[in-house]
PDB file of C-alpha atoms in Angstrom:
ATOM      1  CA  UNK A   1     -16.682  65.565  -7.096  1.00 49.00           C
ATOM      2  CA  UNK A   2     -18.531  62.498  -8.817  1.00 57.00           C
ATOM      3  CA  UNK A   3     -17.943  64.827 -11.934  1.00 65.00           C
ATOM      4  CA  UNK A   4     -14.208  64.756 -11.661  1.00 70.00           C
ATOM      5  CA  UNK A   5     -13.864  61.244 -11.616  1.00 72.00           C
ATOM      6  CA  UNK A   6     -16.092  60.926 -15.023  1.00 79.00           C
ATOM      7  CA  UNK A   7     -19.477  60.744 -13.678  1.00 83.00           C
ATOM      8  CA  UNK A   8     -22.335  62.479 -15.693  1.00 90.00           C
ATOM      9  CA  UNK A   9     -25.311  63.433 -13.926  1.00 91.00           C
ATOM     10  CA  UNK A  10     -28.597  61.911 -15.398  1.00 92.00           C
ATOM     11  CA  UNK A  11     -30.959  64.608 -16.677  1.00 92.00           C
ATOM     12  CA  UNK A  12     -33.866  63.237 -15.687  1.00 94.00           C
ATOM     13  CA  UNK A  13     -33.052  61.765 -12.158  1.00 93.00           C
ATOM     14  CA  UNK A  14     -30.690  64.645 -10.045  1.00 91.00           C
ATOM     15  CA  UNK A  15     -29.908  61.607  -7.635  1.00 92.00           C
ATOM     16  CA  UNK A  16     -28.053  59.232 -10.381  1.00 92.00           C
ATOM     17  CA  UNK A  17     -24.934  59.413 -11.791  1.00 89.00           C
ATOM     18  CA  UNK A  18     -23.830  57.220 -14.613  1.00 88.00           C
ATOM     19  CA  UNK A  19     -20.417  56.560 -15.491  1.00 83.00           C
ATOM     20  CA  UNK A  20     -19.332  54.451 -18.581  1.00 84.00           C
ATOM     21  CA  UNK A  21     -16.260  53.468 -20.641  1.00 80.00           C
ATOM     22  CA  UNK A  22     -16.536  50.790 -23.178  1.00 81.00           C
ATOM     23  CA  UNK A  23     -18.827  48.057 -21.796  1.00 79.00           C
ATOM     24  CA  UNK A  24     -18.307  48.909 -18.124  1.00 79.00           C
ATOM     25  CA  UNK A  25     -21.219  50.881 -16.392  1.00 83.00           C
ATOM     26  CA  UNK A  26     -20.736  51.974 -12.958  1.00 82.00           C
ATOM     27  CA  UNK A  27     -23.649  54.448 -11.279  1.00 84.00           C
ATOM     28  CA  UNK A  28     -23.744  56.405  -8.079  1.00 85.00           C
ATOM     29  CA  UNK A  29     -27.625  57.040  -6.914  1.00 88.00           C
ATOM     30  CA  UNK A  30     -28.322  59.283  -3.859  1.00 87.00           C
ATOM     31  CA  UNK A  31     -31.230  58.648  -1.504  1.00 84.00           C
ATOM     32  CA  UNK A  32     -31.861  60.862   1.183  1.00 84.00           C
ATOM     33  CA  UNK A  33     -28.267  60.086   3.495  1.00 79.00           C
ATOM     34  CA  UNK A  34     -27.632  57.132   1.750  1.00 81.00           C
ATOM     35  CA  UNK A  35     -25.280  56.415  -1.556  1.00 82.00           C
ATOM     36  CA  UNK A  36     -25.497  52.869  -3.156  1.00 83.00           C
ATOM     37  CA  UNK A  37     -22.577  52.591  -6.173  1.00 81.00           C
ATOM     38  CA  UNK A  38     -23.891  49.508  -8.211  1.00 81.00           C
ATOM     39  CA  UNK A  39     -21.500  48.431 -11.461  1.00 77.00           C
ATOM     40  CA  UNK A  40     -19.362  46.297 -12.422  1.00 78.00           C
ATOM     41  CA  UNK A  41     -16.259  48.303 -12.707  1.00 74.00           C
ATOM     42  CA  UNK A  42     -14.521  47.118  -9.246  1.00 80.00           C
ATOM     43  CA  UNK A  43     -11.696  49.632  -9.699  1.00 81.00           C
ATOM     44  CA  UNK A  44     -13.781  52.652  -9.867  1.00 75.00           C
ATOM     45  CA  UNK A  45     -15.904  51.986  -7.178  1.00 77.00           C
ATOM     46  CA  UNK A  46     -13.247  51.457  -4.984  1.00 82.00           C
ATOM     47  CA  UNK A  47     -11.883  54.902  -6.099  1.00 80.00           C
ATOM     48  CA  UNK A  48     -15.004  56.935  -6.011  1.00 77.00           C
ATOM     49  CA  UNK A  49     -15.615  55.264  -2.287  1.00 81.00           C
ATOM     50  CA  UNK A  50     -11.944  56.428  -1.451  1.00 83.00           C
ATOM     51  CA  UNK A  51     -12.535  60.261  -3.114  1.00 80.00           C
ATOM     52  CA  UNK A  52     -15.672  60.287  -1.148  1.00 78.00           C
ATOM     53  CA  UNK A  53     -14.449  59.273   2.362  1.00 82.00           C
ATOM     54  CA  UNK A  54     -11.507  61.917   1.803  1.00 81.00           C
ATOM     55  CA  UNK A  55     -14.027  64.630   0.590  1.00 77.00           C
ATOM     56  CA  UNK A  56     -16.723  64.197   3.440  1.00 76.00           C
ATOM     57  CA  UNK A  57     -15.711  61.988   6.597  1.00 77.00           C
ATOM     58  CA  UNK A  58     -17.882  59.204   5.152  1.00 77.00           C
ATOM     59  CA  UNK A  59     -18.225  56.208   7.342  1.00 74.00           C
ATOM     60  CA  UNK A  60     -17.752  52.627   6.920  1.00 67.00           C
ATOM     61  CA  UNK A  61     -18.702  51.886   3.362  1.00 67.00           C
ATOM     62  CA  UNK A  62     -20.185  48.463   3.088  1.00 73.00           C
ATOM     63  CA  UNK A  63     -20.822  46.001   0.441  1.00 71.00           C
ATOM     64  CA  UNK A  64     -24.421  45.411  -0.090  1.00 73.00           C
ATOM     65  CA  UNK A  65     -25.705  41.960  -1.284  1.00 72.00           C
ATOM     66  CA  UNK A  66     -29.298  42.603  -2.480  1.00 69.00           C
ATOM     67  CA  UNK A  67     -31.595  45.696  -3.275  1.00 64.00           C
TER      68      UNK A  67
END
């Protein structure tokens, strides 16, 4: 899924995946039932979050303000 929207799986972390155009950098890290989609690229976040509600019943996906 993540990989058809142009996100590369890091090689040395399974749970991250990094996706970057130009100067936008936009990554999707897994922790145990949790996702948190950090970056800067609005657009694509809004689209992965859409792809992945779609794909697997996700619930309510929430902005978070620290980590």
């Amino acid at each position: 899924l993540s990989l058809s929207l142009g996100f590369q799986q890091c090689y040395v972390d399974n749970n991250l995946y990094v996706f970057s155009q130009d100067y936008l950098l936009c990554l999707l890290i897994l922790y145990v039932d949790d996702l948190l989609i950090p970056g800067f690229l609005v657009s694509k976040i809004d689209e992965l979050c859409i792809d992945l509600k779609t794909t697997f019943g996700m619930i309510d996906i929430v902005l978070i303000h620290y980590f």
